[in-house]
PDB file of C-alpha atoms in Angstrom:
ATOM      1  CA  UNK A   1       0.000   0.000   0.000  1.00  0.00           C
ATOM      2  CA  UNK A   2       3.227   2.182   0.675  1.00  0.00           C
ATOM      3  CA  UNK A   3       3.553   1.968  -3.114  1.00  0.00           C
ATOM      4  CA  UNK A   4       0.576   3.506  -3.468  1.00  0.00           C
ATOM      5  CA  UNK A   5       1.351   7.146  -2.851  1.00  0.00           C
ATOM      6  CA  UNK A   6       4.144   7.138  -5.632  1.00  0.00           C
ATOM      7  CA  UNK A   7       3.542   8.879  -8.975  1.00  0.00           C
ATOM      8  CA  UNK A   8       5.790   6.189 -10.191  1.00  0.00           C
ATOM      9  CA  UNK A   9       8.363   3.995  -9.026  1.00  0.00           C
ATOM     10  CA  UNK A  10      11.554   5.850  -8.184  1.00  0.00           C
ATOM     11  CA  UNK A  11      15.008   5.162  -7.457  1.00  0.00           C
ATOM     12  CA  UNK A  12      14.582   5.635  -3.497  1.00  0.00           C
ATOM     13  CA  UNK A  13      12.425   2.549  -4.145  1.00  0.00           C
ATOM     14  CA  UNK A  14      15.075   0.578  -5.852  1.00  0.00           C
ATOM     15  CA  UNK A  15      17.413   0.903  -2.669  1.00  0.00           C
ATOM     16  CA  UNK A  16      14.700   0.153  -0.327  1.00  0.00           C
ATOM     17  CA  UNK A  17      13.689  -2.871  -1.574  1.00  0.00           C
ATOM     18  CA  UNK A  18      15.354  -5.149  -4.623  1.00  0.00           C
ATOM     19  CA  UNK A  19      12.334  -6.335  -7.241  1.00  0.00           C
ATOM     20  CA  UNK A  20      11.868  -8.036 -10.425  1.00  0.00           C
ATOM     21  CA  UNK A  21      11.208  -6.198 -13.475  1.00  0.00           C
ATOM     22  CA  UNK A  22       7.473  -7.555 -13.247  1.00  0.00           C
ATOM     23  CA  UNK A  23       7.148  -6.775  -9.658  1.00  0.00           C
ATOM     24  CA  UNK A  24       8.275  -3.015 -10.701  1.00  0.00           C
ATOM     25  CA  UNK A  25       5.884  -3.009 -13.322  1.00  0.00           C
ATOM     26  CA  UNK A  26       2.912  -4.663 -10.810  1.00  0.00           C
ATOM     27  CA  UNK A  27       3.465  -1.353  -8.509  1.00  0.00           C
ATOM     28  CA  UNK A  28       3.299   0.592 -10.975  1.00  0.00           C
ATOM     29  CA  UNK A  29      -0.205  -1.026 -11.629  1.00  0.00           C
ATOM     30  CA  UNK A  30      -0.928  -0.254  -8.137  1.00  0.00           C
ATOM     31  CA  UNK A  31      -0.138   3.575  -8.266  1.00  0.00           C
ATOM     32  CA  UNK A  32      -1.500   4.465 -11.183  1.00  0.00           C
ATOM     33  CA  UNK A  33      -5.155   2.346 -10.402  1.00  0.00           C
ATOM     34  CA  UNK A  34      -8.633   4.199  -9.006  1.00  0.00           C
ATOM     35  CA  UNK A  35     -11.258   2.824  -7.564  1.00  0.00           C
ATOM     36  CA  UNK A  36     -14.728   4.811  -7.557  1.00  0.00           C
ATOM     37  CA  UNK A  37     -13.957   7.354  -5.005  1.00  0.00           C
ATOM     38  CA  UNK A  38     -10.637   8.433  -6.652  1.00  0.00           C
ATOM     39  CA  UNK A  39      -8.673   6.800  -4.407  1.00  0.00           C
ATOM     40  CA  UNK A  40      -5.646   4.558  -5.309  1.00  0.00           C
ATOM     41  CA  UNK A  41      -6.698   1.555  -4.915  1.00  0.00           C
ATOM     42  CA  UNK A  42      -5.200  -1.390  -2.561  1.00  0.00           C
ATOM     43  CA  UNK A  43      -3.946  -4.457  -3.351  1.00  0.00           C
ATOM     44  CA  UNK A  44      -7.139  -6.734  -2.731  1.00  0.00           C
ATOM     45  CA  UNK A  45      -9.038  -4.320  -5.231  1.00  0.00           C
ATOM     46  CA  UNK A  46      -6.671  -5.776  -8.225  1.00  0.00           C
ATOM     47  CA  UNK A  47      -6.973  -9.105  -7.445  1.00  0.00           C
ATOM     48  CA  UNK A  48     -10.806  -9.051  -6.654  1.00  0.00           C
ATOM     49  CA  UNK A  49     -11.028  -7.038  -9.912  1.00  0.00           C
ATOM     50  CA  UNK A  50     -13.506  -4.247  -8.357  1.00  0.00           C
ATOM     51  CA  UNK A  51     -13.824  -0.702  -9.950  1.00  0.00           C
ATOM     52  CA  UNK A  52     -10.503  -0.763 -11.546  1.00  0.00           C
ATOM     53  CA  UNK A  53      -9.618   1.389 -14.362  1.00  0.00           C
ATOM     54  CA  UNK A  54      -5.948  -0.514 -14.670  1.00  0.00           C
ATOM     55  CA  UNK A  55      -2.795   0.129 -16.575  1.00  0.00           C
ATOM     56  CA  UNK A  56      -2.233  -3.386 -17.379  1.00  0.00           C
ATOM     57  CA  UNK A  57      -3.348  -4.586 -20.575  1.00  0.00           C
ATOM     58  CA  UNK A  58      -3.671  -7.902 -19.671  1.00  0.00           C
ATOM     59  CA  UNK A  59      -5.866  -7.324 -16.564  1.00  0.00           C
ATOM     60  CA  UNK A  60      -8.198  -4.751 -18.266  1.00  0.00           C
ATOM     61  CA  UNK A  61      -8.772  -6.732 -21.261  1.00  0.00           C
ATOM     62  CA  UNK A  62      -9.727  -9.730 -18.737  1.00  0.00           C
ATOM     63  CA  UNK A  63     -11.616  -7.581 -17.023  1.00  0.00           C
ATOM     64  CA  UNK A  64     -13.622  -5.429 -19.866  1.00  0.00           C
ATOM     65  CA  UNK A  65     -14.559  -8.904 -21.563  1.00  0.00           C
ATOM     66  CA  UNK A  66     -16.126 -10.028 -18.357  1.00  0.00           C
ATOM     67  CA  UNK A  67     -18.306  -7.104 -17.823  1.00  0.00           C
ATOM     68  CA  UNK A  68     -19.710  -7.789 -21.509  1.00  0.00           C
ATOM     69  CA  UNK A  69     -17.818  -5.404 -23.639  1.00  0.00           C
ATOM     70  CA  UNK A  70     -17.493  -5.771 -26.991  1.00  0.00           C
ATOM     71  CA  UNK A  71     -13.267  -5.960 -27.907  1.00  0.00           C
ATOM     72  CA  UNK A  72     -13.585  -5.129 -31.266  1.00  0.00           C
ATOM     73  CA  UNK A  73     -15.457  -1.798 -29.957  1.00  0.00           C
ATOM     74  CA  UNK A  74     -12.663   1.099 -30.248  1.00  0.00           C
ATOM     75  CA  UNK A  75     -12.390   1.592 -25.913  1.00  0.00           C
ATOM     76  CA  UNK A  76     -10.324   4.643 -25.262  1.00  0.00           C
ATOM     77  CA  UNK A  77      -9.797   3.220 -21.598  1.00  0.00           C
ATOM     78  CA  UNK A  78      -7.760   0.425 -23.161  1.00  0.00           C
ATOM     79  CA  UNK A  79      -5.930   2.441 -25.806  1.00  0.00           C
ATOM     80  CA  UNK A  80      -4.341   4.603 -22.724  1.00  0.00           C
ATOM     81  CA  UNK A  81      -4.025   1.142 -20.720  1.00  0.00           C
ATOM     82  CA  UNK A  82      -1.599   0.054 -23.927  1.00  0.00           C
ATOM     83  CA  UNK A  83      -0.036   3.362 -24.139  1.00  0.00           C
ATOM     84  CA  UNK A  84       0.890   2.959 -20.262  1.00  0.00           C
ATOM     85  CA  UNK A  85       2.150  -0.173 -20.609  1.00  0.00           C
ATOM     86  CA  UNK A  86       4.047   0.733 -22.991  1.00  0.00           C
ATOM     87  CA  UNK A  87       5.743   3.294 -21.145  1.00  0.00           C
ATOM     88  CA  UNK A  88       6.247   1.803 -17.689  1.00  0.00           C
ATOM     89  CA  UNK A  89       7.290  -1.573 -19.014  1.00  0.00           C
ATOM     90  CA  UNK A  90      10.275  -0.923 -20.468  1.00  0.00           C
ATOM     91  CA  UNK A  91      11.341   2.110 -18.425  1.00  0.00           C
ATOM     92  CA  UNK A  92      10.974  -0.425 -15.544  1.00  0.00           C
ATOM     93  CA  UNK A  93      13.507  -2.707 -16.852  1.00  0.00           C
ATOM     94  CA  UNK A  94      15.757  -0.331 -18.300  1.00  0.00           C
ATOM     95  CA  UNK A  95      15.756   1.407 -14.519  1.00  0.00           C
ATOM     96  CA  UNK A  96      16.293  -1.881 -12.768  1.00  0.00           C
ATOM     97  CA  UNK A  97      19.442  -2.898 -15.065  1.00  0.00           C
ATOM     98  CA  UNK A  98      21.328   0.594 -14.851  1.00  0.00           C
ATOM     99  CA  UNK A  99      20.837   0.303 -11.093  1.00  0.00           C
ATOM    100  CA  UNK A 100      21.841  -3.638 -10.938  1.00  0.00           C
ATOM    101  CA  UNK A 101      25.139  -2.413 -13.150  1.00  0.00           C
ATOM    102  CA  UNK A 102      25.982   0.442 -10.902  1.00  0.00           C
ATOM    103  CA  UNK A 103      26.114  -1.502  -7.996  1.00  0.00           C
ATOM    104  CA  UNK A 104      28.228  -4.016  -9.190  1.00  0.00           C
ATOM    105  CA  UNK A 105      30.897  -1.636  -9.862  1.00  0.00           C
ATOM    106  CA  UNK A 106      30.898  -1.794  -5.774  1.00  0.00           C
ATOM    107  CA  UNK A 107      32.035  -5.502  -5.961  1.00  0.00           C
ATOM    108  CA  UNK A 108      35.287  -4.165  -7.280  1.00  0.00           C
ATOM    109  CA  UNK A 109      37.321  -5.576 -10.184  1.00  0.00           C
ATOM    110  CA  UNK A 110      37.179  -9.065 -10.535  1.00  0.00           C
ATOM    111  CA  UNK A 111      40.734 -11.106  -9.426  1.00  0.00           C
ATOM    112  CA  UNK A 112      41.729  -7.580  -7.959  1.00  0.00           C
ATOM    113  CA  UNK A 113      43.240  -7.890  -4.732  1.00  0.00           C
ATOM    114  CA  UNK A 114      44.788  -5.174  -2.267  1.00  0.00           C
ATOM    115  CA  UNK A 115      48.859  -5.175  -2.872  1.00  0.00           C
ATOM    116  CA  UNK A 116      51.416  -6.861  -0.464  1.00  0.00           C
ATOM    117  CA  UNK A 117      51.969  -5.583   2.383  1.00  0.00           C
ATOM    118  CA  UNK A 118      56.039  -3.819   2.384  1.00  0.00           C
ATOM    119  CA  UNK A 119      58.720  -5.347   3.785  1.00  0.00           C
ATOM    120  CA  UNK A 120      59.857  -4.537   6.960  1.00  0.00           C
ATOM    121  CA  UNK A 121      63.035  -3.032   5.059  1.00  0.00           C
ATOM    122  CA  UNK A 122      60.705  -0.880   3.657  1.00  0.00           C
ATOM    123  CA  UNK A 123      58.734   0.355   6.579  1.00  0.00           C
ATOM    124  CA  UNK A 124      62.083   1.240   8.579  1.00  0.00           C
ATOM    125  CA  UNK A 125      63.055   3.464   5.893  1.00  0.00           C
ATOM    126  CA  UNK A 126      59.804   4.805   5.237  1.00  0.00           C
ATOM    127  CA  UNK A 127      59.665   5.374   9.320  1.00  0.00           C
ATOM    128  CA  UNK A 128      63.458   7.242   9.239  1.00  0.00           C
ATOM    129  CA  UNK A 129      62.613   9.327   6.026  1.00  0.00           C
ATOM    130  CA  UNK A 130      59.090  10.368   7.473  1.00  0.00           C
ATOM    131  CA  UNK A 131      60.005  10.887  11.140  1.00  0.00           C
ATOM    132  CA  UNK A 132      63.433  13.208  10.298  1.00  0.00           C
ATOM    133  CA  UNK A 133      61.416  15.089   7.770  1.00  0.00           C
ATOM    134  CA  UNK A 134      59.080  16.247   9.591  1.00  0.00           C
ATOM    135  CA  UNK A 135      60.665  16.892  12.940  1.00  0.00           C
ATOM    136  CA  UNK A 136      62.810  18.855  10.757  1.00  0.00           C
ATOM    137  CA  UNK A 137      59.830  20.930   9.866  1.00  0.00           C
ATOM    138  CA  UNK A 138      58.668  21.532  13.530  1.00  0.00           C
ATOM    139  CA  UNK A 139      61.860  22.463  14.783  1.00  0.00           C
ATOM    140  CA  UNK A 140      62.195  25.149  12.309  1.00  0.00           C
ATOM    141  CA  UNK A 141      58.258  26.287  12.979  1.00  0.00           C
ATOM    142  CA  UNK A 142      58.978  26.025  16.484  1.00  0.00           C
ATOM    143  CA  UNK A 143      62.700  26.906  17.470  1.00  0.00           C
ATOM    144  CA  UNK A 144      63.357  29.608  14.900  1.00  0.00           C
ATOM    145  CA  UNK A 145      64.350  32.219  16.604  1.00  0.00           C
ATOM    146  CA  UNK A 146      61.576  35.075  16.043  1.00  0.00           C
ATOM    147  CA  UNK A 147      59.297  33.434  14.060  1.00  0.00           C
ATOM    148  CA  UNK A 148      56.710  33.689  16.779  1.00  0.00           C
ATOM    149  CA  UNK A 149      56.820  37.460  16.357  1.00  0.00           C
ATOM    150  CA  UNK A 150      55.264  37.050  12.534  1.00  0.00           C
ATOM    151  CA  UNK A 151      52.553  35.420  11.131  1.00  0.00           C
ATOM    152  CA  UNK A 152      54.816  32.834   8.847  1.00  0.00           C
ATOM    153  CA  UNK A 153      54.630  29.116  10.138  1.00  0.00           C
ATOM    154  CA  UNK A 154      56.720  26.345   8.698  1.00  0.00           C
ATOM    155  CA  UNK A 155      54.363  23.759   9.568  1.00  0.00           C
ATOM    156  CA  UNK A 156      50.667  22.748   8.170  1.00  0.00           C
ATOM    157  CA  UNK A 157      48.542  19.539   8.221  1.00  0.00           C
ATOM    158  CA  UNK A 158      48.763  18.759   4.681  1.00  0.00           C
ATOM    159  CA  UNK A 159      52.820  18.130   5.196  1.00  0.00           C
ATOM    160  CA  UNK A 160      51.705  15.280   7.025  1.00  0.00           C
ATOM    161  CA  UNK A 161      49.823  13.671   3.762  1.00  0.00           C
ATOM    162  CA  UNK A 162      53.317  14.449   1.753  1.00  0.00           C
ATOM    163  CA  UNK A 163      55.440  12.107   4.155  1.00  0.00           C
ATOM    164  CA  UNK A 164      53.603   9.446   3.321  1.00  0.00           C
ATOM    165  CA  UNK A 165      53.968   9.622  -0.293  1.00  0.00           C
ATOM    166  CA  UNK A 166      57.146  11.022  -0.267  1.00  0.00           C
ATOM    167  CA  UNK A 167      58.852   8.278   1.528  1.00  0.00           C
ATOM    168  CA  UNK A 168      56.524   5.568   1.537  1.00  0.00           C
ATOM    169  CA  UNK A 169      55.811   5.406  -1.958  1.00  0.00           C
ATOM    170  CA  UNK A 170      58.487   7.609  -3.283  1.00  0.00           C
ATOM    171  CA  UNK A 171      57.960   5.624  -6.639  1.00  0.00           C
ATOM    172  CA  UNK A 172      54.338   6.260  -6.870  1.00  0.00           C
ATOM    173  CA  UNK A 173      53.660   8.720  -9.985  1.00  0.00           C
ATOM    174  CA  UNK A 174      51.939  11.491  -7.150  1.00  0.00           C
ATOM    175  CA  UNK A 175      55.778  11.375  -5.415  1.00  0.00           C
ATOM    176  CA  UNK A 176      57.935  13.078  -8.270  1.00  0.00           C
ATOM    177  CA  UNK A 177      59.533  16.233  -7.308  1.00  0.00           C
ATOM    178  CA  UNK A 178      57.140  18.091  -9.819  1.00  0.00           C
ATOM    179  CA  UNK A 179      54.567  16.965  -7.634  1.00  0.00           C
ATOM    180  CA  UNK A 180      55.636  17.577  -4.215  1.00  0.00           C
ATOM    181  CA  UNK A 181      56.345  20.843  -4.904  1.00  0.00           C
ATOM    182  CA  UNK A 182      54.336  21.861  -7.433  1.00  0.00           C
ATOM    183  CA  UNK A 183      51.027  20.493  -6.353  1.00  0.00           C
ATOM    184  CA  UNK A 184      51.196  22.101  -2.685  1.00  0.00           C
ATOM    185  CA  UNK A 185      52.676  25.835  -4.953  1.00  0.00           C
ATOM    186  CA  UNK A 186      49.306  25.414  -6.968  1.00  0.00           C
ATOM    187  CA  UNK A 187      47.132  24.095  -4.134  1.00  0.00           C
ATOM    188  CA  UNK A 188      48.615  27.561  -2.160  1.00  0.00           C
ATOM    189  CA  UNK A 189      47.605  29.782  -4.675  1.00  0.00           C
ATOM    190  CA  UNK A 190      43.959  28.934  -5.589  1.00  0.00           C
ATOM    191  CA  UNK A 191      43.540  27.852  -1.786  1.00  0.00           C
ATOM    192  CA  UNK A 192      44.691  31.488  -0.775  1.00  0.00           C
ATOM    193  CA  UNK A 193      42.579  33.362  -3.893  1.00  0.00           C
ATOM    194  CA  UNK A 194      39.211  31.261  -2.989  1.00  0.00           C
ATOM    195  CA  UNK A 195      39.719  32.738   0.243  1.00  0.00           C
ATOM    196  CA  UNK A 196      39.861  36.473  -0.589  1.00  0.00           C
ATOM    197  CA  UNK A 197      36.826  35.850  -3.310  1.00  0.00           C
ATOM    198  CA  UNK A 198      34.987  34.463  -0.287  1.00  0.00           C
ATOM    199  CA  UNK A 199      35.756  37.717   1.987  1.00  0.00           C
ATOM    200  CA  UNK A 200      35.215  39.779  -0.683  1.00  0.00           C
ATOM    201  CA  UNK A 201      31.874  38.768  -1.896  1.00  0.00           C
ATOM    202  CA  UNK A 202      30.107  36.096   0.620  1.00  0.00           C
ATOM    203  CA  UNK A 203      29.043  36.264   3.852  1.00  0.00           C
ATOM    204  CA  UNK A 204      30.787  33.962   6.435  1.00  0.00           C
ATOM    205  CA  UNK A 205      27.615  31.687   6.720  1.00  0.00           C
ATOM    206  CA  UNK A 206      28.727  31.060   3.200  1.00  0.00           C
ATOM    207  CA  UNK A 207      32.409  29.764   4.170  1.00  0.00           C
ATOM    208  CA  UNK A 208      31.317  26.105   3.684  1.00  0.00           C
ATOM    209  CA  UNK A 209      30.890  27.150  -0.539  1.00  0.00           C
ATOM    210  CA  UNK A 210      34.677  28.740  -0.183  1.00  0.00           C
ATOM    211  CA  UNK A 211      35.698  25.104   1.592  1.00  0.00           C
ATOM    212  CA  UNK A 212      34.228  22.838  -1.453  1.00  0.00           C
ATOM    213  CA  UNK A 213      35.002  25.689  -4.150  1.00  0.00           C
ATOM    214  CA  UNK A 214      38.979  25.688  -3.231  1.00  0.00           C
ATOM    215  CA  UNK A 215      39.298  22.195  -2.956  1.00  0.00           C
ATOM    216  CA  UNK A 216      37.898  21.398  -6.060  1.00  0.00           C
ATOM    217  CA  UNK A 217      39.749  24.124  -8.274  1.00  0.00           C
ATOM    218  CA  UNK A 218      42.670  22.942  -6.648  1.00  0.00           C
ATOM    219  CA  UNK A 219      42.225  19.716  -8.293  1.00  0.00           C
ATOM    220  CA  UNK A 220      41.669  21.028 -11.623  1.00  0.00           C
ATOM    221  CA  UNK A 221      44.362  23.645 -11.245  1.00  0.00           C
ATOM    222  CA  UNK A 222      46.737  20.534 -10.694  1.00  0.00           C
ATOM    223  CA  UNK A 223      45.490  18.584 -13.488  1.00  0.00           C
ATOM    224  CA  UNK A 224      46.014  21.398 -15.845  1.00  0.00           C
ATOM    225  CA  UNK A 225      49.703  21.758 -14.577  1.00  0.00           C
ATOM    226  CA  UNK A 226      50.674  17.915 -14.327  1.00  0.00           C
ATOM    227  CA  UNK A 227      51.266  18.743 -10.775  1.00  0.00           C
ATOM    228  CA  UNK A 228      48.803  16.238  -8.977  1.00  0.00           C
ATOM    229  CA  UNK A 229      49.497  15.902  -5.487  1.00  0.00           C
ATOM    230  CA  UNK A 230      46.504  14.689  -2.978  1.00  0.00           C
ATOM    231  CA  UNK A 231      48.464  16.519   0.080  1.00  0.00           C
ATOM    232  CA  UNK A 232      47.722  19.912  -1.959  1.00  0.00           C
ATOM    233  CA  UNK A 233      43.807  19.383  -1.727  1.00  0.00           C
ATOM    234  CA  UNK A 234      44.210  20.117   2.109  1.00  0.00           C
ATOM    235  CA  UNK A 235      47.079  22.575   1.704  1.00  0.00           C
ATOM    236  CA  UNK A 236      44.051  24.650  -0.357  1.00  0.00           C
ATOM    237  CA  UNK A 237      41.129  23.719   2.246  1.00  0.00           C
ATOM    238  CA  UNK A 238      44.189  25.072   5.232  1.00  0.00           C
ATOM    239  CA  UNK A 239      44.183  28.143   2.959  1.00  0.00           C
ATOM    240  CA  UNK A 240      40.401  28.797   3.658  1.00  0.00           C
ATOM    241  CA  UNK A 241      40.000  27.758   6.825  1.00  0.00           C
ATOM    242  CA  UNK A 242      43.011  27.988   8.702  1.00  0.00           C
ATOM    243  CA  UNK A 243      44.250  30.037  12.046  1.00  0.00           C
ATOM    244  CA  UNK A 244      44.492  33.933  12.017  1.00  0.00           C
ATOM    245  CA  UNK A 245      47.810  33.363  11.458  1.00  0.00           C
ATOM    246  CA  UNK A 246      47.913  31.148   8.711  1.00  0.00           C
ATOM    247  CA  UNK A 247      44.821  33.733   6.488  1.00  0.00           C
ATOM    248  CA  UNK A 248      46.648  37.166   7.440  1.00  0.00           C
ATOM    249  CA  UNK A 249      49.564  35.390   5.265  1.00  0.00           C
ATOM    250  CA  UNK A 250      47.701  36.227   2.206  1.00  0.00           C
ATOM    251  CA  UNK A 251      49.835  34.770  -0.882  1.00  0.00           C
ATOM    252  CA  UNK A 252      52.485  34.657   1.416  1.00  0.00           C
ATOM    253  CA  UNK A 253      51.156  31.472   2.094  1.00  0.00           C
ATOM    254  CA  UNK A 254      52.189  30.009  -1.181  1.00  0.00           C
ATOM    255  CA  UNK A 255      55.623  31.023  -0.295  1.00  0.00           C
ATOM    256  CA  UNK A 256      56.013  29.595   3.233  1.00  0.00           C
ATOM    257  CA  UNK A 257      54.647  27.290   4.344  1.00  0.00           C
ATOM    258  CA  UNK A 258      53.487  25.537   1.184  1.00  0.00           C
ATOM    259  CA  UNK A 259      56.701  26.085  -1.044  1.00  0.00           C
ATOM    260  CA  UNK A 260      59.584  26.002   1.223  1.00  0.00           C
ATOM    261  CA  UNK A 261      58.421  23.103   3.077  1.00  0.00           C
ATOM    262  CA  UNK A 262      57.151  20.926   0.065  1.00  0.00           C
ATOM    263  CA  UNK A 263      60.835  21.798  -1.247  1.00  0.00           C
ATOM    264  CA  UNK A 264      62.773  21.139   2.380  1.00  0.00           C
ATOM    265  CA  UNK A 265      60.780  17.663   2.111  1.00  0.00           C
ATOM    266  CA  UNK A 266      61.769  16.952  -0.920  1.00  0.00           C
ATOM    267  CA  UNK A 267      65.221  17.561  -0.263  1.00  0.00           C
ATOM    268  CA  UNK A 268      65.314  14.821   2.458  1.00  0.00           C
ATOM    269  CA  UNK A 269      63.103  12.700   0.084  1.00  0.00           C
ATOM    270  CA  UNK A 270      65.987  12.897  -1.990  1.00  0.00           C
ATOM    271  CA  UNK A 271      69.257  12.123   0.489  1.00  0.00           C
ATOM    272  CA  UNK A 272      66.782   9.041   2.660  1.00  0.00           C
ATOM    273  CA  UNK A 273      65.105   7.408  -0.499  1.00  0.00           C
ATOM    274  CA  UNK A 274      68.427   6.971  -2.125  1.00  0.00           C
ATOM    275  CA  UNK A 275      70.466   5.370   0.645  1.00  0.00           C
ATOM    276  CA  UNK A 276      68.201   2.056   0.351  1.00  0.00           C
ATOM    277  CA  UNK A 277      69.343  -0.354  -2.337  1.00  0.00           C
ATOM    278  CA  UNK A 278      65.883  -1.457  -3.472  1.00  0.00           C
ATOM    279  CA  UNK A 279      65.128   1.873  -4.871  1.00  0.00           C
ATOM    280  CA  UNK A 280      66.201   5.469  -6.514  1.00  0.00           C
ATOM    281  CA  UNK A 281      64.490   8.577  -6.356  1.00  0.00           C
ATOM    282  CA  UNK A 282      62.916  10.270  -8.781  1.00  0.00           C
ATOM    283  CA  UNK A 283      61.544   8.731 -11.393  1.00  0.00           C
ATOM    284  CA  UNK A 284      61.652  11.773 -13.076  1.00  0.00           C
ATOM    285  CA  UNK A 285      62.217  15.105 -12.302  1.00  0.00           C
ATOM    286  CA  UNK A 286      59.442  16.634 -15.114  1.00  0.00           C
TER     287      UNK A 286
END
């Protein structure tokens, strides 16, 4: 009876409950039906077969014979019973396959399995080149002497994101120098001039469109440049939503933190991912 209130079946529908193509097409049967009062009509009303004007041809051909009319009598009721048939039918089925195809694509790829997990070589290395570059970073943001009298910092979130590529997948195509460094320089930039749009012209209710807006530009600013980097989606998002400190930077911000850090990790990405034997670093440089 639930299906009963729907104009037609919709894809909510297909996610509450998996059905047949005929099922789909009997509730569609059971929407679209009256009975006398104008009311859609329940379940027990089609199979009883009382005051029915039905979308199914089968059913209202059954149905008009055994009240006595005449089939080769031209009966506009059955004309827009075809017609609706026609329509639901193979909408129906056509809805029900896209959706059954779409969620397959959640099963994965067939005979694809996660990789193997790295050897323990590997993680000591990656734990050295990750730990050293980034203390190095926080001893600079924290120990410089003066810095705490400015506004510059030496140390943001998204660095965090770049240790893991950089030195535990330093082979990975997002962990080439033009990356690291590029990605968190373009990242800065559109991060920085969402921000000022947003100050400019919306209202800081409006600061979640700024959050989405320089994230996403980001993106396409590094796909443009060949500078993809997934650290330099949050180095944007910082850009926008960061301290006092890190927004009265203005494009500042491209210069320190974003540049001279991605470049000071990159440097140690260089001198740690070398010194193993089962690897060099880069791949390339552009």
């Amino acid at each position: 009876k639930f299906f009963c209130w729907l104009p037609l079946p919709s894809t909510f529908v297909f996610l509450l409950v998996p059905v047949t193509p005929q099922q789909l097409h009997q509730m569609a049967i059971v929407t679209l039906a009256k009975n006398d009062d104008g009311d859609a009509c329940t379940h027990q009303d089609l199979v009883a077969g009382r005051n029915i004007d039905s979308v199914d041809l089968e059913a209202g051909t059954a149905l008009a014979l055994a009240q006595g009319a005449n089939p080769d009598v031209e009966n506009p009721s059955l004309e827009k019973e075809v017609a609706m048939k026609e329509l639901v039918e193979p909408w129906s089925a056509r809805s029900v396959q896209a959706l059954r195809n779409y969620l397959l694509k959640w099963k994965g790829v067939p005979g694809k399995y996660s990789p193997p997990r790295a050897s323990y070589h590997h993680m000591l290395w990656s734990f050295i080149g990750a730990f050293v570059g980034i203390c190095m970073l926080a001893v600079l943001n924290f120990n410089t002497p003066g810095i705490e009298d400015t506004d510059l910092v030496m140390l943001i979130g998204s660095f965090g994101a770049t240790a893991v590529l950089a030195y535990a997948e330093p082979l990975a195509p997002l962990s080439q120098p033009r990356n690291i460094v590029g990605g968190h320089v373009v990242a800065a930039v559109v991060g920085v001039s969402v921000r000022l749009l947003w100050e400019a012209i919306l209202t800081e209710n409006e600061k979640w469109l700024a959050c989405g807006l320089a994230v996403a530009l980001a993106i396409n600013a590094m796909q443009l440049t060949k500078t993809v980097h997934p650290p330099g989606g949050a180095t944007a998002l910082i850009a926008v939503t960061g301290s006092a400190a890190i927004r009265s930077l203005g494009y500042w911000y491209v210069l320190m933190p974003a540049g001279s850090g991605a470049l000071l990790m990159l440097v140690w990405a260089l001198v740690v991912n070398n010194l193993s034997s089962a690897h060099s670093y880069p791949v390339w440089w552009i």
